[in-house]
């Protein structure tokens, strides 16, 4: 030790350096050890799983569970360092895994699995089926994916140029493999290649190796228990340094399509910079048994005992589950039904409407029928809208809009009280408006005429409502269908705006999305035709027409004695120019009106109806004009023309300006379209415009691909061969937009007609035969396409021989089709594997529904048509389809029915679409069929076909149709034992009888609960969710104390939404029920400057209220805190003051009742992430009916904000709130 103590300085430093070097080697070896692992079974593995991936109790990694169209992922939990230095190359690595694929159909799997290395561990946007759960149709092939994969693919997909449906491929950023080979291995004994079947249910092993020096990737495959072959199955030279960054995740992905398949990984080993360790085969878990197995005698004997034991175990589990849930037990009380958001039971609505009898029918429109009802619980009169089957094309989007808008609250809105979901139909429950719609009072001879004061009151009410929708809601809401028939009158003749079936909403400050033009003729703003974008100003245009309508008592489109039609706006404008505007006032008022007010409304209507959107006022200004708080701007009848002229002089002949100048002419041309089209249809030879085939013997169709005409006269599109496409086309093309005219004089009328698509009609009889009852692919499409269109580059399978991955969705296709699809494909958002769809330039249908028909003879006396399902792959049963396009109404309808049944009067599908936007003028078009197979043996037949221009298709002679070939689909083998033991049978029969009785009792009132209810509907939270969101209400999440309880910050696990949870303390017991009633009722308020109550929970004597979380806390902290709070500038303070003023105006005057806050102060004003002010803490608030006297109460509030009269009368009124608001203004201004 002494020698060391007196060691020279240099030697001592060297010794220390050596020790550090040795220590570094130890650390390096430790780090390398972390970059290798081995799993011989996964019982103790800590893998990161998502989708359908699970680890079974036996230790199997199960990637998919057999469910259709799903994906599963399993990843090593931590990222691995693939580069030792940021600028270095990717290291060598090696791995091996053992897998097995178990498919419900022998020799068929869907769709495969892959080992991958990726910089991203989230695959939420990836698609299942052919995309294997790692990519989608948008990012496939992008170099920014940074993904390397080895695929074990069991489906041949033409889109990715797969070599077979049983191959192994090396993939870089794409599912188009850089190298691939059919599955198999090279035997080391003789070098012979031996095939392997990936879906054979056998266990196999894969080895993947990357050599950094040569950049060679080797993939080897072999059966289990066979040593790794010397020669790899597939190799590729590819520098992974161009693909992978420093760190990346490794794992497995798998996906299913339309086949029930299960993918298992039994073992996995990986090593960075060396050879992966061998997997101990003896320790691997066993695969589950798949397929029928003979039942043993022992099983026959013990089965009854087993069932009894199962019942006992099930009961025990039930008890355990109940005990487990007791910790989260919640209560439901009467106040929830009375004050809270309501989901009605179907039984209550059925009883309320007396079974939806016709005598209670109020009207039809807006996606369904409306019935009057009286709720049996509280005798409240309601209106129940029952959605009809015609609304299928947009049911989910419609539900989203309606339920979201149903949360709005305003005294001039028809209130959505609740909803019900049952057996594919949606029922919406509204306030009942006893006086019906406004249009009946304006136009009906039976109704009493409204005097001017009532009309002016209705106008101001609807204007106040629109101001709320456009500027005061959380989102901008555009109604899109403002008209007199959508304004309902309550018992006091207050105007309520209703029917939000066409409404759209978007965030403040964002741009509204382009959408199809919807609404009512006469109320549509001109810019909607050009841009397709609804905005608050398009609502203002419709409101302007509404003002003229209610003042003049005339419809927006008028008709004179000669039958000519013209616009109400033009009529009023013409009278104004003549100085006789007073003559336009409704004659039924008999002069008993305030002339100044009426003229103000008429001029305001014209101002709102300006053709230029920028010339229209906002609803904020409209309210100021109506209330007399701002004079109407001076303008003359010629101002519009002057503005138009100035626009043309400054910008040249702008096409949009010219179109606006001639809005009236365009409307007249549209109204005359039907007669013009009829004149054109009469030109030419009718025989050239139609054909009919009752069988195809002797027909001269153009055929390609697998299509043939059989000896019996069948058009056989596919012959059962896998991955084929076929086309059959009528030899003569048609001119769909107009046609050749024999007249040498070209008129404006003929020119207009030639630009419109003519009406056409088609009918055909078809059959789809699939050998396997569980799988069929892919379908038939009747199409109309340009005569020079080529299908040579189209793919089979999901593209049905029409498009490929590049051309699908291209507007240059100019193709319209009706698909009969027997395969559900997520890429095209198919609704199911048995649907009809209308396709425009893409296989993503604009409208689709499940196959079926409406029976004209099934509907009783109600006029309804009973819907019956049909199966497209019906195994030998032919069906007939009718496709019609009405060129005047721009409507496509599709109907279908079993063969020998007449065409149903109610179509299966109906879509409004102007095909003139698809078809090119003066170009010839062909009509025909396309069909394709994928990985399944299917045959597609057409038995008869007819087509006609400008009229109904000729009838097909059913008796002359050829017969289909005899066909017997494969069935699954029967159970070896048909009859179980007598005791078991007795037990099952008894259990079944009880189940049937219970089911029949409840079936009449069966309801459904779906995802949209949680996402969009009023929410009652579970205590479990709130407990987890706040980490068990820990003190670290405590935001503050006050207003009857404590407030905690939380994050909902399901949506990651930040919330504030108020937990009402036991100290507030004295007024618990009244407090609950007040708060939950006030929670129905919707205004952008109020803190929003998102939901609630009731449990064991306590109430939990869930609010939006306000990231910037309360205003007082920004005014008085000396800490790190930033001082608010004046613009921010003024914006806060204006926001609170808007919120108070809503509480005092715009909601259904008068609400007095009673505690306005800076500490109760919260600031969101954008520093917008929100008034909160309604714990002291009171509400009362309009016109009623507020009740006397004890004085509450905060010293300094209490008005003097509270001490005398103890009556809280809006004026006491205004006193507090005045103090608040001084406080914010003075700091």
mmCIF file with all atom_site columns, C-alpha atoms in Angstrom, residues 129-298:
data_model
loop_
_atom_site.group_PDB
_atom_site.id
_atom_site.type_symbol
_atom_site.label_atom_id
_atom_site.label_alt_id
_atom_site.label_comp_id
_atom_site.label_asym_id
_atom_site.label_entity_id
_atom_site.label_seq_id
_atom_site.pdbx_PDB_ins_code
_atom_site.Cartn_x
_atom_site.Cartn_y
_atom_site.Cartn_z
_atom_site.occupancy
_atom_site.B_iso_or_equiv
_atom_site.pdbx_formal_charge
_atom_site.auth_seq_id
_atom_site.auth_comp_id
_atom_site.auth_asym_id
_atom_site.auth_atom_id
_atom_site.pdbx_PDB_model_num
ATOM 1   C CA . UNK A 1 129 ? -56.423 -7.537  -45.067 1.00 0.00 ? 129 UNK A CA 1
ATOM 2   C CA . UNK A 1 130 ? -53.789 -7.162  -47.824 1.00 0.00 ? 130 UNK A CA 1
ATOM 3   C CA . UNK A 1 131 ? -51.971 -4.353  -45.955 1.00 0.00 ? 131 UNK A CA 1
ATOM 4   C CA . UNK A 1 132 ? -51.029 -6.812  -43.149 1.00 0.00 ? 132 UNK A CA 1
ATOM 5   C CA . UNK A 1 133 ? -51.668 -4.149  -40.495 1.00 0.00 ? 133 UNK A CA 1
ATOM 6   C CA . UNK A 1 134 ? -48.441 -2.215  -41.190 1.00 0.00 ? 134 UNK A CA 1
ATOM 7   C CA . UNK A 1 135 ? -49.333 0.174   -44.046 1.00 0.00 ? 135 UNK A CA 1
ATOM 8   C CA . UNK A 1 136 ? -52.376 1.662   -45.797 1.00 0.00 ? 136 UNK A CA 1
ATOM 9   C CA . UNK A 1 137 ? -53.373 2.764   -49.281 1.00 0.00 ? 137 UNK A CA 1
ATOM 10  C CA . UNK A 1 138 ? -51.926 6.254   -48.726 1.00 0.00 ? 138 UNK A CA 1
ATOM 11  C CA . UNK A 1 139 ? -48.457 5.531   -47.305 1.00 0.00 ? 139 UNK A CA 1
ATOM 12  C CA . UNK A 1 140 ? -47.632 2.261   -49.067 1.00 0.00 ? 140 UNK A CA 1
ATOM 13  C CA . UNK A 1 141 ? -44.322 2.821   -50.864 1.00 0.00 ? 141 UNK A CA 1
ATOM 14  C CA . UNK A 1 142 ? -43.350 6.033   -49.039 1.00 0.00 ? 142 UNK A CA 1
ATOM 15  C CA . UNK A 1 143 ? -39.657 6.194   -48.142 1.00 0.00 ? 143 UNK A CA 1
ATOM 16  C CA . UNK A 1 144 ? -40.627 8.086   -44.998 1.00 0.00 ? 144 UNK A CA 1
ATOM 17  C CA . UNK A 1 145 ? -42.100 4.857   -43.571 1.00 0.00 ? 145 UNK A CA 1
ATOM 18  C CA . UNK A 1 146 ? -38.615 3.644   -42.474 1.00 0.00 ? 146 UNK A CA 1
ATOM 19  C CA . UNK A 1 147 ? -39.789 0.049   -42.233 1.00 0.00 ? 147 UNK A CA 1
ATOM 20  C CA . UNK A 1 148 ? -38.148 -3.252  -43.121 1.00 0.00 ? 148 UNK A CA 1
ATOM 21  C CA . UNK A 1 149 ? -40.285 -6.396  -43.116 1.00 0.00 ? 149 UNK A CA 1
ATOM 22  C CA . UNK A 1 150 ? -40.289 -10.073 -43.986 1.00 0.00 ? 150 UNK A CA 1
ATOM 23  C CA . UNK A 1 151 ? -43.778 -11.140 -45.049 1.00 0.00 ? 151 UNK A CA 1
ATOM 24  C CA . UNK A 1 152 ? -45.322 -14.598 -44.893 1.00 0.00 ? 152 UNK A CA 1
ATOM 25  C CA . UNK A 1 153 ? -48.156 -13.922 -47.331 1.00 0.00 ? 153 UNK A CA 1
ATOM 26  C CA . UNK A 1 154 ? -51.105 -16.257 -47.901 1.00 0.00 ? 154 UNK A CA 1
ATOM 27  C CA . UNK A 1 155 ? -53.051 -14.083 -50.389 1.00 0.00 ? 155 UNK A CA 1
ATOM 28  C CA . UNK A 1 156 ? -51.933 -13.228 -53.909 1.00 0.00 ? 156 UNK A CA 1
ATOM 29  C CA . UNK A 1 157 ? -52.601 -9.530  -54.467 1.00 0.00 ? 157 UNK A CA 1
ATOM 30  C CA . UNK A 1 158 ? -52.196 -8.116  -57.957 1.00 0.00 ? 158 UNK A CA 1
ATOM 31  C CA . UNK A 1 159 ? -51.821 -4.598  -56.597 1.00 0.00 ? 159 UNK A CA 1
ATOM 32  C CA . UNK A 1 160 ? -48.519 -5.597  -54.973 1.00 0.00 ? 160 UNK A CA 1
ATOM 33  C CA . UNK A 1 161 ? -47.513 -7.955  -57.822 1.00 0.00 ? 161 UNK A CA 1
ATOM 34  C CA . UNK A 1 162 ? -47.432 -10.960 -55.485 1.00 0.00 ? 162 UNK A CA 1
ATOM 35  C CA . UNK A 1 163 ? -46.015 -14.081 -57.128 1.00 0.00 ? 163 UNK A CA 1
ATOM 36  C CA . UNK A 1 164 ? -48.469 -16.464 -55.414 1.00 0.00 ? 164 UNK A CA 1
ATOM 37  C CA . UNK A 1 165 ? -50.726 -16.932 -52.416 1.00 0.00 ? 165 UNK A CA 1
ATOM 38  C CA . UNK A 1 166 ? -48.011 -18.859 -50.542 1.00 0.00 ? 166 UNK A CA 1
ATOM 39  C CA . UNK A 1 167 ? -44.821 -16.831 -50.580 1.00 0.00 ? 167 UNK A CA 1
ATOM 40  C CA . UNK A 1 168 ? -42.105 -15.257 -48.441 1.00 0.00 ? 168 UNK A CA 1
ATOM 41  C CA . UNK A 1 169 ? -40.989 -11.727 -49.322 1.00 0.00 ? 169 UNK A CA 1
ATOM 42  C CA . UNK A 1 170 ? -38.493 -9.056  -48.285 1.00 0.00 ? 170 UNK A CA 1
ATOM 43  C CA . UNK A 1 171 ? -40.195 -5.663  -48.102 1.00 0.00 ? 171 UNK A CA 1
ATOM 44  C CA . UNK A 1 172 ? -38.733 -2.161  -47.840 1.00 0.00 ? 172 UNK A CA 1
ATOM 45  C CA . UNK A 1 173 ? -41.237 0.617   -47.011 1.00 0.00 ? 173 UNK A CA 1
ATOM 46  C CA . UNK A 1 174 ? -43.841 -1.149  -49.137 1.00 0.00 ? 174 UNK A CA 1
ATOM 47  C CA . UNK A 1 175 ? -45.849 -4.334  -49.498 1.00 0.00 ? 175 UNK A CA 1
ATOM 48  C CA . UNK A 1 176 ? -44.400 -4.712  -52.986 1.00 0.00 ? 176 UNK A CA 1
ATOM 49  C CA . UNK A 1 177 ? -41.527 -7.092  -52.161 1.00 0.00 ? 177 UNK A CA 1
ATOM 50  C CA . UNK A 1 178 ? -38.010 -6.367  -53.427 1.00 0.00 ? 178 UNK A CA 1
ATOM 51  C CA . UNK A 1 179 ? -37.467 -10.153 -53.510 1.00 0.00 ? 179 UNK A CA 1
ATOM 52  C CA . UNK A 1 180 ? -39.855 -13.057 -52.922 1.00 0.00 ? 180 UNK A CA 1
ATOM 53  C CA . UNK A 1 181 ? -40.058 -16.825 -53.341 1.00 0.00 ? 181 UNK A CA 1
ATOM 54  C CA . UNK A 1 182 ? -42.724 -19.480 -52.914 1.00 0.00 ? 182 UNK A CA 1
ATOM 55  C CA . UNK A 1 183 ? -42.604 -20.947 -49.423 1.00 0.00 ? 183 UNK A CA 1
ATOM 56  C CA . UNK A 1 184 ? -40.248 -23.909 -49.049 1.00 0.00 ? 184 UNK A CA 1
ATOM 57  C CA . UNK A 1 185 ? -36.670 -24.923 -48.194 1.00 0.00 ? 185 UNK A CA 1
ATOM 58  C CA . UNK A 1 186 ? -33.544 -26.513 -49.709 1.00 0.00 ? 186 UNK A CA 1
ATOM 59  C CA . UNK A 1 187 ? -32.742 -29.933 -48.239 1.00 0.00 ? 187 UNK A CA 1
ATOM 60  C CA . UNK A 1 188 ? -29.074 -30.065 -47.148 1.00 0.00 ? 188 UNK A CA 1
ATOM 61  C CA . UNK A 1 189 ? -28.939 -33.798 -47.952 1.00 0.00 ? 189 UNK A CA 1
ATOM 62  C CA . UNK A 1 190 ? -29.553 -33.519 -51.694 1.00 0.00 ? 190 UNK A CA 1
ATOM 63  C CA . UNK A 1 191 ? -30.055 -29.795 -52.387 1.00 0.00 ? 191 UNK A CA 1
ATOM 64  C CA . UNK A 1 192 ? -33.602 -30.442 -53.627 1.00 0.00 ? 192 UNK A CA 1
ATOM 65  C CA . UNK A 1 193 ? -36.162 -27.676 -53.086 1.00 0.00 ? 193 UNK A CA 1
ATOM 66  C CA . UNK A 1 194 ? -39.183 -28.839 -51.072 1.00 0.00 ? 194 UNK A CA 1
ATOM 67  C CA . UNK A 1 195 ? -42.408 -26.861 -51.015 1.00 0.00 ? 195 UNK A CA 1
ATOM 68  C CA . UNK A 1 196 ? -44.074 -25.811 -47.783 1.00 0.00 ? 196 UNK A CA 1
ATOM 69  C CA . UNK A 1 197 ? -47.639 -24.550 -47.316 1.00 0.00 ? 197 UNK A CA 1
ATOM 70  C CA . UNK A 1 198 ? -47.840 -21.617 -44.921 1.00 0.00 ? 198 UNK A CA 1
ATOM 71  C CA . UNK A 1 199 ? -51.485 -22.365 -44.021 1.00 0.00 ? 199 UNK A CA 1
ATOM 72  C CA . UNK A 1 200 ? -50.888 -26.088 -43.514 1.00 0.00 ? 200 UNK A CA 1
ATOM 73  C CA . UNK A 1 201 ? -51.358 -25.666 -39.746 1.00 0.00 ? 201 UNK A CA 1
ATOM 74  C CA . UNK A 1 202 ? -47.849 -27.118 -39.355 1.00 0.00 ? 202 UNK A CA 1
ATOM 75  C CA . UNK A 1 203 ? -45.287 -25.429 -37.131 1.00 0.00 ? 203 UNK A CA 1
ATOM 76  C CA . UNK A 1 204 ? -42.374 -23.857 -39.053 1.00 0.00 ? 204 UNK A CA 1
ATOM 77  C CA . UNK A 1 205 ? -39.264 -21.842 -38.259 1.00 0.00 ? 205 UNK A CA 1
ATOM 78  C CA . UNK A 1 206 ? -37.907 -18.725 -39.972 1.00 0.00 ? 206 UNK A CA 1
ATOM 79  C CA . UNK A 1 207 ? -34.389 -17.272 -39.826 1.00 0.00 ? 207 UNK A CA 1
ATOM 80  C CA . UNK A 1 208 ? -33.662 -13.664 -40.857 1.00 0.00 ? 208 UNK A CA 1
ATOM 81  C CA . UNK A 1 209 ? -30.051 -12.407 -41.079 1.00 0.00 ? 209 UNK A CA 1
ATOM 82  C CA . UNK A 1 210 ? -28.504 -9.119  -42.144 1.00 0.00 ? 210 UNK A CA 1
ATOM 83  C CA . UNK A 1 211 ? -24.777 -8.755  -42.814 1.00 0.00 ? 211 UNK A CA 1
ATOM 84  C CA . UNK A 1 212 ? -23.629 -5.145  -42.474 1.00 0.00 ? 212 UNK A CA 1
ATOM 85  C CA . UNK A 1 213 ? -20.450 -5.698  -44.488 1.00 0.00 ? 213 UNK A CA 1
ATOM 86  C CA . UNK A 1 214 ? -22.080 -7.120  -47.621 1.00 0.00 ? 214 UNK A CA 1
ATOM 87  C CA . UNK A 1 215 ? -25.539 -5.536  -46.943 1.00 0.00 ? 215 UNK A CA 1
ATOM 88  C CA . UNK A 1 216 ? -27.067 -8.946  -47.727 1.00 0.00 ? 216 UNK A CA 1
ATOM 89  C CA . UNK A 1 217 ? -30.405 -10.004 -46.298 1.00 0.00 ? 217 UNK A CA 1
ATOM 90  C CA . UNK A 1 218 ? -31.068 -13.759 -46.035 1.00 0.00 ? 218 UNK A CA 1
ATOM 91  C CA . UNK A 1 219 ? -34.388 -15.367 -45.136 1.00 0.00 ? 219 UNK A CA 1
ATOM 92  C CA . UNK A 1 220 ? -34.615 -19.104 -44.513 1.00 0.00 ? 220 UNK A CA 1
ATOM 93  C CA . UNK A 1 221 ? -37.649 -21.300 -43.817 1.00 0.00 ? 221 UNK A CA 1
ATOM 94  C CA . UNK A 1 222 ? -37.941 -24.899 -42.638 1.00 0.00 ? 222 UNK A CA 1
ATOM 95  C CA . UNK A 1 223 ? -40.315 -27.223 -40.790 1.00 0.00 ? 223 UNK A CA 1
ATOM 96  C CA . UNK A 1 224 ? -39.908 -27.413 -37.045 1.00 0.00 ? 224 UNK A CA 1
ATOM 97  C CA . UNK A 1 225 ? -37.239 -29.865 -35.877 1.00 0.00 ? 225 UNK A CA 1
ATOM 98  C CA . UNK A 1 226 ? -35.358 -29.484 -39.173 1.00 0.00 ? 226 UNK A CA 1
ATOM 99  C CA . UNK A 1 227 ? -32.014 -27.773 -38.717 1.00 0.00 ? 227 UNK A CA 1
ATOM 100 C CA . UNK A 1 228 ? -31.478 -24.473 -40.409 1.00 0.00 ? 228 UNK A CA 1
ATOM 101 C CA . UNK A 1 229 ? -30.814 -25.133 -44.117 1.00 0.00 ? 229 UNK A CA 1
ATOM 102 C CA . UNK A 1 230 ? -27.467 -23.959 -45.434 1.00 0.00 ? 230 UNK A CA 1
ATOM 103 C CA . UNK A 1 231 ? -28.996 -22.315 -48.482 1.00 0.00 ? 231 UNK A CA 1
ATOM 104 C CA . UNK A 1 232 ? -31.437 -19.490 -47.727 1.00 0.00 ? 232 UNK A CA 1
ATOM 105 C CA . UNK A 1 233 ? -34.881 -19.381 -49.346 1.00 0.00 ? 233 UNK A CA 1
ATOM 106 C CA . UNK A 1 234 ? -34.641 -15.764 -50.499 1.00 0.00 ? 234 UNK A CA 1
ATOM 107 C CA . UNK A 1 235 ? -31.808 -13.206 -50.483 1.00 0.00 ? 235 UNK A CA 1
ATOM 108 C CA . UNK A 1 236 ? -31.466 -9.561  -51.369 1.00 0.00 ? 236 UNK A CA 1
ATOM 109 C CA . UNK A 1 237 ? -28.685 -6.982  -51.389 1.00 0.00 ? 237 UNK A CA 1
ATOM 110 C CA . UNK A 1 238 ? -30.014 -3.830  -49.729 1.00 0.00 ? 238 UNK A CA 1
ATOM 111 C CA . UNK A 1 239 ? -28.248 -1.331  -47.474 1.00 0.00 ? 239 UNK A CA 1
ATOM 112 C CA . UNK A 1 240 ? -30.591 -0.959  -44.499 1.00 0.00 ? 240 UNK A CA 1
ATOM 113 C CA . UNK A 1 241 ? -28.661 2.134   -43.434 1.00 0.00 ? 241 UNK A CA 1
ATOM 114 C CA . UNK A 1 242 ? -30.768 3.984   -46.012 1.00 0.00 ? 242 UNK A CA 1
ATOM 115 C CA . UNK A 1 243 ? -33.938 2.699   -44.339 1.00 0.00 ? 243 UNK A CA 1
ATOM 116 C CA . UNK A 1 244 ? -33.411 2.544   -40.579 1.00 0.00 ? 244 UNK A CA 1
ATOM 117 C CA . UNK A 1 245 ? -32.185 5.365   -38.308 1.00 0.00 ? 245 UNK A CA 1
ATOM 118 C CA . UNK A 1 246 ? -30.322 4.859   -35.050 1.00 0.00 ? 246 UNK A CA 1
ATOM 119 C CA . UNK A 1 247 ? -33.097 3.255   -33.015 1.00 0.00 ? 247 UNK A CA 1
ATOM 120 C CA . UNK A 1 248 ? -36.114 1.215   -34.085 1.00 0.00 ? 248 UNK A CA 1
ATOM 121 C CA . UNK A 1 249 ? -38.725 -1.213  -32.776 1.00 0.00 ? 249 UNK A CA 1
ATOM 122 C CA . UNK A 1 250 ? -38.988 -4.850  -33.806 1.00 0.00 ? 250 UNK A CA 1
ATOM 123 C CA . UNK A 1 251 ? -42.035 -7.073  -33.736 1.00 0.00 ? 251 UNK A CA 1
ATOM 124 C CA . UNK A 1 252 ? -44.765 -8.926  -35.595 1.00 0.00 ? 252 UNK A CA 1
ATOM 125 C CA . UNK A 1 253 ? -47.879 -7.785  -37.419 1.00 0.00 ? 253 UNK A CA 1
ATOM 126 C CA . UNK A 1 254 ? -50.742 -9.847  -38.765 1.00 0.00 ? 254 UNK A CA 1
ATOM 127 C CA . UNK A 1 255 ? -54.121 -9.205  -40.335 1.00 0.00 ? 255 UNK A CA 1
ATOM 128 C CA . UNK A 1 256 ? -57.231 -11.034 -41.470 1.00 0.00 ? 256 UNK A CA 1
ATOM 129 C CA . UNK A 1 257 ? -59.576 -10.319 -44.352 1.00 0.00 ? 257 UNK A CA 1
ATOM 130 C CA . UNK A 1 258 ? -62.640 -12.393 -45.160 1.00 0.00 ? 258 UNK A CA 1
ATOM 131 C CA . UNK A 1 259 ? -61.332 -15.724 -43.852 1.00 0.00 ? 259 UNK A CA 1
ATOM 132 C CA . UNK A 1 260 ? -61.314 -16.877 -40.267 1.00 0.00 ? 260 UNK A CA 1
ATOM 133 C CA . UNK A 1 261 ? -57.573 -17.322 -39.579 1.00 0.00 ? 261 UNK A CA 1
ATOM 134 C CA . UNK A 1 262 ? -55.420 -17.423 -36.472 1.00 0.00 ? 262 UNK A CA 1
ATOM 135 C CA . UNK A 1 263 ? -51.704 -16.549 -36.483 1.00 0.00 ? 263 UNK A CA 1
ATOM 136 C CA . UNK A 1 264 ? -49.439 -17.820 -33.711 1.00 0.00 ? 264 UNK A CA 1
ATOM 137 C CA . UNK A 1 265 ? -45.815 -17.233 -32.745 1.00 0.00 ? 265 UNK A CA 1
ATOM 138 C CA . UNK A 1 266 ? -44.446 -19.932 -30.428 1.00 0.00 ? 266 UNK A CA 1
ATOM 139 C CA . UNK A 1 267 ? -40.882 -18.709 -29.896 1.00 0.00 ? 267 UNK A CA 1
ATOM 140 C CA . UNK A 1 268 ? -38.574 -15.819 -30.829 1.00 0.00 ? 268 UNK A CA 1
ATOM 141 C CA . UNK A 1 269 ? -34.859 -15.079 -30.569 1.00 0.00 ? 269 UNK A CA 1
ATOM 142 C CA . UNK A 1 270 ? -32.897 -11.975 -31.597 1.00 0.00 ? 270 UNK A CA 1
ATOM 143 C CA . UNK A 1 271 ? -29.287 -10.826 -31.470 1.00 0.00 ? 271 UNK A CA 1
ATOM 144 C CA . UNK A 1 272 ? -27.575 -7.614  -32.492 1.00 0.00 ? 272 UNK A CA 1
ATOM 145 C CA . UNK A 1 273 ? -24.117 -8.095  -33.990 1.00 0.00 ? 273 UNK A CA 1
ATOM 146 C CA . UNK A 1 274 ? -24.162 -11.874 -33.687 1.00 0.00 ? 274 UNK A CA 1
ATOM 147 C CA . UNK A 1 275 ? -26.103 -15.063 -34.312 1.00 0.00 ? 275 UNK A CA 1
ATOM 148 C CA . UNK A 1 276 ? -29.463 -15.416 -32.604 1.00 0.00 ? 276 UNK A CA 1
ATOM 149 C CA . UNK A 1 277 ? -29.542 -18.058 -29.881 1.00 0.00 ? 277 UNK A CA 1
ATOM 150 C CA . UNK A 1 278 ? -31.353 -21.288 -30.597 1.00 0.00 ? 278 UNK A CA 1
ATOM 151 C CA . UNK A 1 279 ? -34.934 -21.678 -29.344 1.00 0.00 ? 279 UNK A CA 1
ATOM 152 C CA . UNK A 1 280 ? -35.541 -24.595 -26.998 1.00 0.00 ? 280 UNK A CA 1
ATOM 153 C CA . UNK A 1 281 ? -38.193 -26.522 -28.930 1.00 0.00 ? 281 UNK A CA 1
ATOM 154 C CA . UNK A 1 282 ? -39.012 -28.696 -25.912 1.00 0.00 ? 282 UNK A CA 1
ATOM 155 C CA . UNK A 1 283 ? -40.268 -25.665 -23.993 1.00 0.00 ? 283 UNK A CA 1
ATOM 156 C CA . UNK A 1 284 ? -42.572 -24.349 -26.713 1.00 0.00 ? 284 UNK A CA 1
ATOM 157 C CA . UNK A 1 285 ? -46.299 -24.137 -25.883 1.00 0.00 ? 285 UNK A CA 1
ATOM 158 C CA . UNK A 1 286 ? -48.710 -26.391 -27.742 1.00 0.00 ? 286 UNK A CA 1
ATOM 159 C CA . UNK A 1 287 ? -51.036 -25.159 -30.436 1.00 0.00 ? 287 UNK A CA 1
ATOM 160 C CA . UNK A 1 288 ? -54.805 -25.423 -29.885 1.00 0.00 ? 288 UNK A CA 1
ATOM 161 C CA . UNK A 1 289 ? -56.662 -28.160 -31.722 1.00 0.00 ? 289 UNK A CA 1
ATOM 162 C CA . UNK A 1 290 ? -58.479 -27.088 -34.887 1.00 0.00 ? 290 UNK A CA 1
ATOM 163 C CA . UNK A 1 291 ? -61.099 -29.152 -36.697 1.00 0.00 ? 291 UNK A CA 1
ATOM 164 C CA . UNK A 1 292 ? -63.586 -31.857 -35.753 1.00 0.00 ? 292 UNK A CA 1
ATOM 165 C CA . UNK A 1 293 ? -62.471 -34.661 -33.489 1.00 0.00 ? 293 UNK A CA 1
ATOM 166 C CA . UNK A 1 294 ? -64.358 -37.893 -32.771 1.00 0.00 ? 294 UNK A CA 1
ATOM 167 C CA . UNK A 1 295 ? -66.056 -37.819 -29.441 1.00 0.00 ? 295 UNK A CA 1
ATOM 168 C CA . UNK A 1 296 ? -64.769 -40.463 -27.044 1.00 0.00 ? 296 UNK A CA 1
ATOM 169 C CA . UNK A 1 297 ? -66.960 -42.705 -24.912 1.00 0.00 ? 297 UNK A CA 1
ATOM 170 C CA . UNK A 1 298 ? -65.490 -41.186 -21.781 1.00 0.00 ? 298 UNK A CA 1
#
